């Protein structure tokens, strides 16, 4: 993990006409560096990162004390923040899709934009494994709300139903409950304590998470469930994140 104050993240944001860069400092990058080179400055390091395709090199850390330029790739998109502490760690963002030629913020057909992300609720109840497969077939993953805004988007997209979220319990030794949950987006732990619904968690074999929206007939908010339960998939596009789009 990078030391605070010594990190620069290159966040790629594409538009129909060009690629521009936004810097976030300090941040933490997810995953190991894929290449380490020398650079005379952060700008030089950024240019080396820019010379690669976004899928190959998505961000970098430059350390001026020794001129080390560490290039990264990864699949985390934008800030992953705790709603009660908006300045906590941020994760690497690799690439965002350009939308359409006429609307940079457009999502692909079937998806709707909310809080910068593209979401789609499917309409057949399935178990979690099937939900994963159905979302993957759309080029997406099961949705992982990481901020209050993204959670509200999930509620709004669920529209009075119960949906699968891509939030999984990290198992402990001998199956002990850890209380730690990770995201199907590959971006690491998901803050969850403030999202539990009434009388949750149940623990036991309940190692997946569902979101019960108001009007669904169930207690609202997040609930743990076994992967064999049947709920609607909520899919989120990983490669179409626009943090500056509504």
CSV table of C-alpha atoms in Angstrom, one decimal:
chain,number,residue,atom,x,y,z
A,1,UNK,CA,0.0,0.0,0.0
A,2,UNK,CA,1.3,3.4,-0.9
A,3,UNK,CA,2.3,5.8,1.8
A,4,UNK,CA,0.1,8.9,2.2
A,5,UNK,CA,1.6,12.0,0.6
A,6,UNK,CA,3.8,10.0,-1.7
A,7,UNK,CA,1.3,8.9,-4.2
A,8,UNK,CA,-0.2,10.2,-7.4
A,9,UNK,CA,-3.0,8.4,-9.2
A,10,UNK,CA,-3.6,8.8,-12.9
A,11,UNK,CA,-7.4,8.5,-13.5
A,12,UNK,CA,-8.3,8.1,-17.1
A,13,UNK,CA,-11.5,9.7,-18.3
A,14,UNK,CA,-12.3,9.4,-21.9
A,15,UNK,CA,-14.6,11.5,-24.0
A,16,UNK,CA,-15.6,11.2,-27.7
A,17,UNK,CA,-12.7,13.5,-28.8
A,18,UNK,CA,-9.8,12.9,-26.4
A,19,UNK,CA,-8.5,11.4,-23.2
A,20,UNK,CA,-7.9,13.7,-20.2
A,21,UNK,CA,-6.4,13.0,-16.8
A,22,UNK,CA,-7.4,13.8,-13.3
A,23,UNK,CA,-5.0,13.5,-10.4
A,24,UNK,CA,-6.1,12.3,-6.9
A,25,UNK,CA,-3.6,12.6,-4.0
A,26,UNK,CA,-3.2,10.8,-1.7
A,27,UNK,CA,-4.7,7.5,-2.7
A,28,UNK,CA,-4.1,3.8,-2.4
A,29,UNK,CA,-3.7,1.6,-5.4
A,30,UNK,CA,-5.2,-1.9,-5.6
A,31,UNK,CA,-3.0,-4.7,-6.7
A,32,UNK,CA,0.7,-5.0,-7.5
A,33,UNK,CA,2.7,-2.9,-9.9
A,34,UNK,CA,3.1,-4.6,-13.3
A,35,UNK,CA,6.2,-2.6,-14.3
A,36,UNK,CA,8.7,-0.4,-12.5
A,37,UNK,CA,10.8,2.1,-14.5
A,38,UNK,CA,12.8,5.3,-13.8
A,39,UNK,CA,11.4,8.7,-14.5
A,40,UNK,CA,12.7,12.2,-13.9
A,41,UNK,CA,9.4,13.6,-12.7
A,42,UNK,CA,5.7,12.8,-12.0
A,43,UNK,CA,4.9,14.2,-15.5
A,44,UNK,CA,7.5,11.9,-17.1
A,45,UNK,CA,6.0,9.0,-15.2
A,46,UNK,CA,2.5,9.9,-16.3
A,47,UNK,CA,3.6,10.1,-19.9
A,48,UNK,CA,5.1,6.6,-19.6
A,49,UNK,CA,1.7,5.4,-18.3
A,50,UNK,CA,-0.1,7.3,-21.0
A,51,UNK,CA,2.0,5.6,-23.7
A,52,UNK,CA,0.4,2.3,-22.8
A,53,UNK,CA,-3.2,1.3,-23.6
A,54,UNK,CA,-5.6,2.0,-20.7
A,55,UNK,CA,-6.2,-1.7,-20.3
A,56,UNK,CA,-2.4,-2.4,-19.9
A,57,UNK,CA,-1.5,0.5,-17.7
A,58,UNK,CA,-4.1,2.3,-15.6
A,59,UNK,CA,-2.3,4.3,-13.0
A,60,UNK,CA,1.0,5.0,-11.4
A,61,UNK,CA,2.9,5.9,-8.3
A,62,UNK,CA,5.9,8.2,-8.6
A,63,UNK,CA,8.4,8.6,-5.8
A,64,UNK,CA,10.5,11.7,-6.3
A,65,UNK,CA,13.1,10.6,-3.6
A,66,UNK,CA,14.4,7.9,-5.9
A,67,UNK,CA,12.8,8.6,-9.3
A,68,UNK,CA,10.9,5.3,-9.2
A,69,UNK,CA,7.9,5.1,-11.5
A,70,UNK,CA,5.6,2.2,-10.7
A,71,UNK,CA,2.9,1.4,-13.4
A,72,UNK,CA,-0.3,-0.4,-12.4
A,73,UNK,CA,-3.2,-2.1,-14.0
A,74,UNK,CA,-6.4,-3.1,-12.3
A,75,UNK,CA,-10.2,-3.1,-12.5
A,76,UNK,CA,-11.3,-0.8,-9.7
A,77,UNK,CA,-13.3,2.2,-10.9
A,78,UNK,CA,-13.2,5.5,-9.1
A,79,UNK,CA,-13.4,6.3,-5.4
A,80,UNK,CA,-14.4,3.5,-3.0
A,81,UNK,CA,-15.3,5.4,0.1
A,82,UNK,CA,-16.9,4.9,3.4
A,83,UNK,CA,-20.0,7.1,3.6
A,84,UNK,CA,-19.1,8.4,7.0
A,85,UNK,CA,-15.5,9.3,6.0
A,86,UNK,CA,-15.4,10.6,2.5
A,87,UNK,CA,-11.6,11.2,2.6
A,88,UNK,CA,-10.7,7.6,3.2
A,89,UNK,CA,-8.7,5.4,0.8
A,90,UNK,CA,-9.4,5.6,-2.9
A,91,UNK,CA,-8.8,2.9,-5.5
A,92,UNK,CA,-7.3,2.9,-8.9
A,93,UNK,CA,-9.6,3.6,-11.9
A,94,UNK,CA,-8.5,2.0,-15.1
A,95,UNK,CA,-10.7,3.2,-18.0
A,96,UNK,CA,-14.1,4.6,-18.6
A,97,UNK,CA,-16.2,4.1,-21.7
A,98,UNK,CA,-16.9,7.1,-23.9
A,99,UNK,CA,-20.7,6.8,-23.9
A,100,UNK,CA,-22.1,7.6,-27.3
A,101,UNK,CA,-21.0,10.0,-30.0
A,102,UNK,CA,-23.7,12.5,-29.0
A,103,UNK,CA,-23.8,11.9,-25.2
A,104,UNK,CA,-20.7,11.1,-23.3
A,105,UNK,CA,-22.7,10.1,-20.3
A,106,UNK,CA,-24.9,7.6,-22.2
A,107,UNK,CA,-25.0,4.0,-21.0
A,108,UNK,CA,-25.4,1.1,-23.3
A,109,UNK,CA,-28.9,0.0,-24.2
A,110,UNK,CA,-30.6,-1.6,-21.2
A,111,UNK,CA,-28.5,0.2,-18.7
A,112,UNK,CA,-29.3,3.4,-16.9
A,113,UNK,CA,-26.8,5.9,-15.5
A,114,UNK,CA,-26.8,6.8,-11.8
A,115,UNK,CA,-24.0,8.2,-9.7
A,116,UNK,CA,-21.7,7.8,-12.6
A,117,UNK,CA,-22.3,4.1,-13.1
A,118,UNK,CA,-24.4,2.0,-15.4
A,119,UNK,CA,-26.9,-0.3,-13.8
A,120,UNK,CA,-29.4,-2.8,-15.0
A,121,UNK,CA,-31.8,-5.0,-13.0
A,122,UNK,CA,-32.7,-8.3,-14.6
A,123,UNK,CA,-36.2,-9.7,-14.2
A,124,UNK,CA,-35.9,-13.4,-13.4
A,125,UNK,CA,-35.1,-14.6,-9.9
A,126,UNK,CA,-32.0,-16.8,-9.9
A,127,UNK,CA,-29.3,-18.0,-7.4
A,128,UNK,CA,-26.1,-16.0,-7.0
A,129,UNK,CA,-24.0,-18.1,-9.3
A,130,UNK,CA,-26.5,-17.6,-12.1
A,131,UNK,CA,-26.7,-13.9,-11.3
A,132,UNK,CA,-22.9,-13.7,-11.8
A,133,UNK,CA,-23.2,-15.5,-15.1
A,134,UNK,CA,-26.0,-13.4,-16.4
A,135,UNK,CA,-24.3,-10.1,-15.5
A,136,UNK,CA,-21.0,-11.4,-17.0
A,137,UNK,CA,-22.9,-12.1,-20.3
A,138,UNK,CA,-23.7,-8.4,-20.4
A,139,UNK,CA,-20.0,-7.4,-19.8
A,140,UNK,CA,-20.9,-6.5,-16.2
A,141,UNK,CA,-20.6,-7.8,-12.6
A,142,UNK,CA,-23.1,-8.0,-9.8
A,143,UNK,CA,-23.5,-4.5,-8.5
A,144,UNK,CA,-21.3,-3.3,-5.6
A,145,UNK,CA,-22.6,0.0,-4.0
A,146,UNK,CA,-19.7,1.6,-2.3
A,147,UNK,CA,-21.0,5.1,-1.4
A,148,UNK,CA,-24.4,6.4,-0.2
A,149,UNK,CA,-25.1,7.8,-3.6
A,150,UNK,CA,-24.4,4.4,-5.3
A,151,UNK,CA,-26.5,2.6,-2.7
A,152,UNK,CA,-29.4,4.9,-3.4
A,153,UNK,CA,-29.0,4.2,-7.1
A,154,UNK,CA,-29.2,0.5,-6.4
A,155,UNK,CA,-32.4,1.1,-4.4
A,156,UNK,CA,-33.9,3.1,-7.2
A,157,UNK,CA,-32.9,0.6,-9.9
A,158,UNK,CA,-34.3,-2.3,-7.8
A,159,UNK,CA,-37.8,-0.6,-7.9
A,160,UNK,CA,-39.5,-2.3,-5.0
A,161,UNK,CA,-37.9,-5.7,-5.4
A,162,UNK,CA,-35.1,-7.7,-3.8
A,163,UNK,CA,-31.8,-7.9,-5.7
A,164,UNK,CA,-28.4,-9.6,-5.5
A,165,UNK,CA,-25.4,-7.4,-4.7
A,166,UNK,CA,-21.9,-8.4,-5.5
A,167,UNK,CA,-20.8,-8.3,-1.8
A,168,UNK,CA,-19.4,-11.6,-0.4
A,169,UNK,CA,-18.4,-12.6,3.1
A,170,UNK,CA,-14.7,-13.3,3.6
A,171,UNK,CA,-14.6,-16.6,5.4
A,172,UNK,CA,-12.6,-17.1,8.6
A,173,UNK,CA,-10.6,-20.0,9.9
A,174,UNK,CA,-12.8,-23.1,10.2
A,175,UNK,CA,-15.8,-21.1,8.8
A,176,UNK,CA,-15.7,-18.6,11.6
A,177,UNK,CA,-17.7,-15.4,10.9
A,178,UNK,CA,-15.3,-12.5,10.2
A,179,UNK,CA,-17.7,-9.6,9.6
A,180,UNK,CA,-15.5,-8.7,6.6
A,181,UNK,CA,-17.0,-8.4,3.1
A,182,UNK,CA,-15.4,-7.9,-0.2
A,183,UNK,CA,-16.7,-6.7,-3.6
A,184,UNK,CA,-17.2,-8.6,-6.9
A,185,UNK,CA,-15.7,-5.5,-8.5
A,186,UNK,CA,-12.2,-6.5,-7.4
A,187,UNK,CA,-11.8,-3.3,-5.3
A,188,UNK,CA,-11.4,-4.9,-2.0
A,189,UNK,CA,-13.4,-4.6,1.3
A,190,UNK,CA,-16.9,-3.1,1.3
A,191,UNK,CA,-18.0,-1.0,4.3
A,192,UNK,CA,-21.2,-2.7,5.4
A,193,UNK,CA,-22.0,-2.1,9.1
A,194,UNK,CA,-24.1,1.0,8.4
A,195,UNK,CA,-26.2,-0.8,5.7
A,196,UNK,CA,-27.6,-3.8,7.6
A,197,UNK,CA,-31.3,-4.1,7.7
A,198,UNK,CA,-33.3,-5.1,10.8
A,199,UNK,CA,-32.0,-8.1,12.8
A,200,UNK,CA,-29.0,-8.5,10.4
A,201,UNK,CA,-26.6,-10.2,9.9
A,202,UNK,CA,-27.9,-13.7,10.5
A,203,UNK,CA,-24.4,-15.3,10.1
A,204,UNK,CA,-24.4,-19.0,9.6
A,205,UNK,CA,-24.3,-20.0,5.8
A,206,UNK,CA,-25.5,-16.5,4.8
A,207,UNK,CA,-22.4,-15.5,2.9
A,208,UNK,CA,-24.0,-13.3,0.1
A,209,UNK,CA,-25.7,-10.0,0.3
A,210,UNK,CA,-29.1,-8.9,-1.0
A,211,UNK,CA,-30.7,-5.4,-1.1
A,212,UNK,CA,-34.3,-5.2,-0.2
A,213,UNK,CA,-35.8,-2.0,-1.6
A,214,UNK,CA,-38.8,-0.2,0.0
A,215,UNK,CA,-42.0,-1.7,-1.3
A,216,UNK,CA,-40.6,-5.1,-1.8
A,217,UNK,CA,-42.6,-6.7,1.0
A,218,UNK,CA,-39.4,-7.5,2.9
A,219,UNK,CA,-37.5,-5.5,5.6
A,220,UNK,CA,-35.5,-2.9,3.8
A,221,UNK,CA,-31.7,-2.5,3.4
A,222,UNK,CA,-29.0,-5.1,3.2
A,223,UNK,CA,-29.5,-8.7,4.3
A,224,UNK,CA,-27.2,-11.7,4.3
A,225,UNK,CA,-28.5,-14.7,2.3
A,226,UNK,CA,-27.2,-18.1,1.1
A,227,UNK,CA,-26.0,-18.2,-2.5
A,228,UNK,CA,-28.7,-20.7,-3.3
A,229,UNK,CA,-31.5,-18.2,-2.6
A,230,UNK,CA,-33.4,-16.8,-5.6
A,231,UNK,CA,-33.4,-13.1,-6.2
A,232,UNK,CA,-33.1,-10.7,-9.1
A,233,UNK,CA,-29.6,-9.9,-10.4
A,234,UNK,CA,-28.5,-6.2,-10.3
A,235,UNK,CA,-25.7,-5.7,-12.8
A,236,UNK,CA,-23.2,-3.0,-13.0
A,237,UNK,CA,-20.9,-2.2,-15.9
A,238,UNK,CA,-17.3,-2.2,-14.8
A,239,UNK,CA,-15.8,-0.3,-17.8
A,240,UNK,CA,-18.3,2.5,-18.0
A,241,UNK,CA,-17.7,4.7,-15.0
A,242,UNK,CA,-18.1,8.5,-15.3
A,243,UNK,CA,-17.7,10.1,-11.9
A,244,UNK,CA,-18.8,13.4,-13.2
A,245,UNK,CA,-22.0,12.1,-14.8
A,246,UNK,CA,-25.3,12.1,-12.8
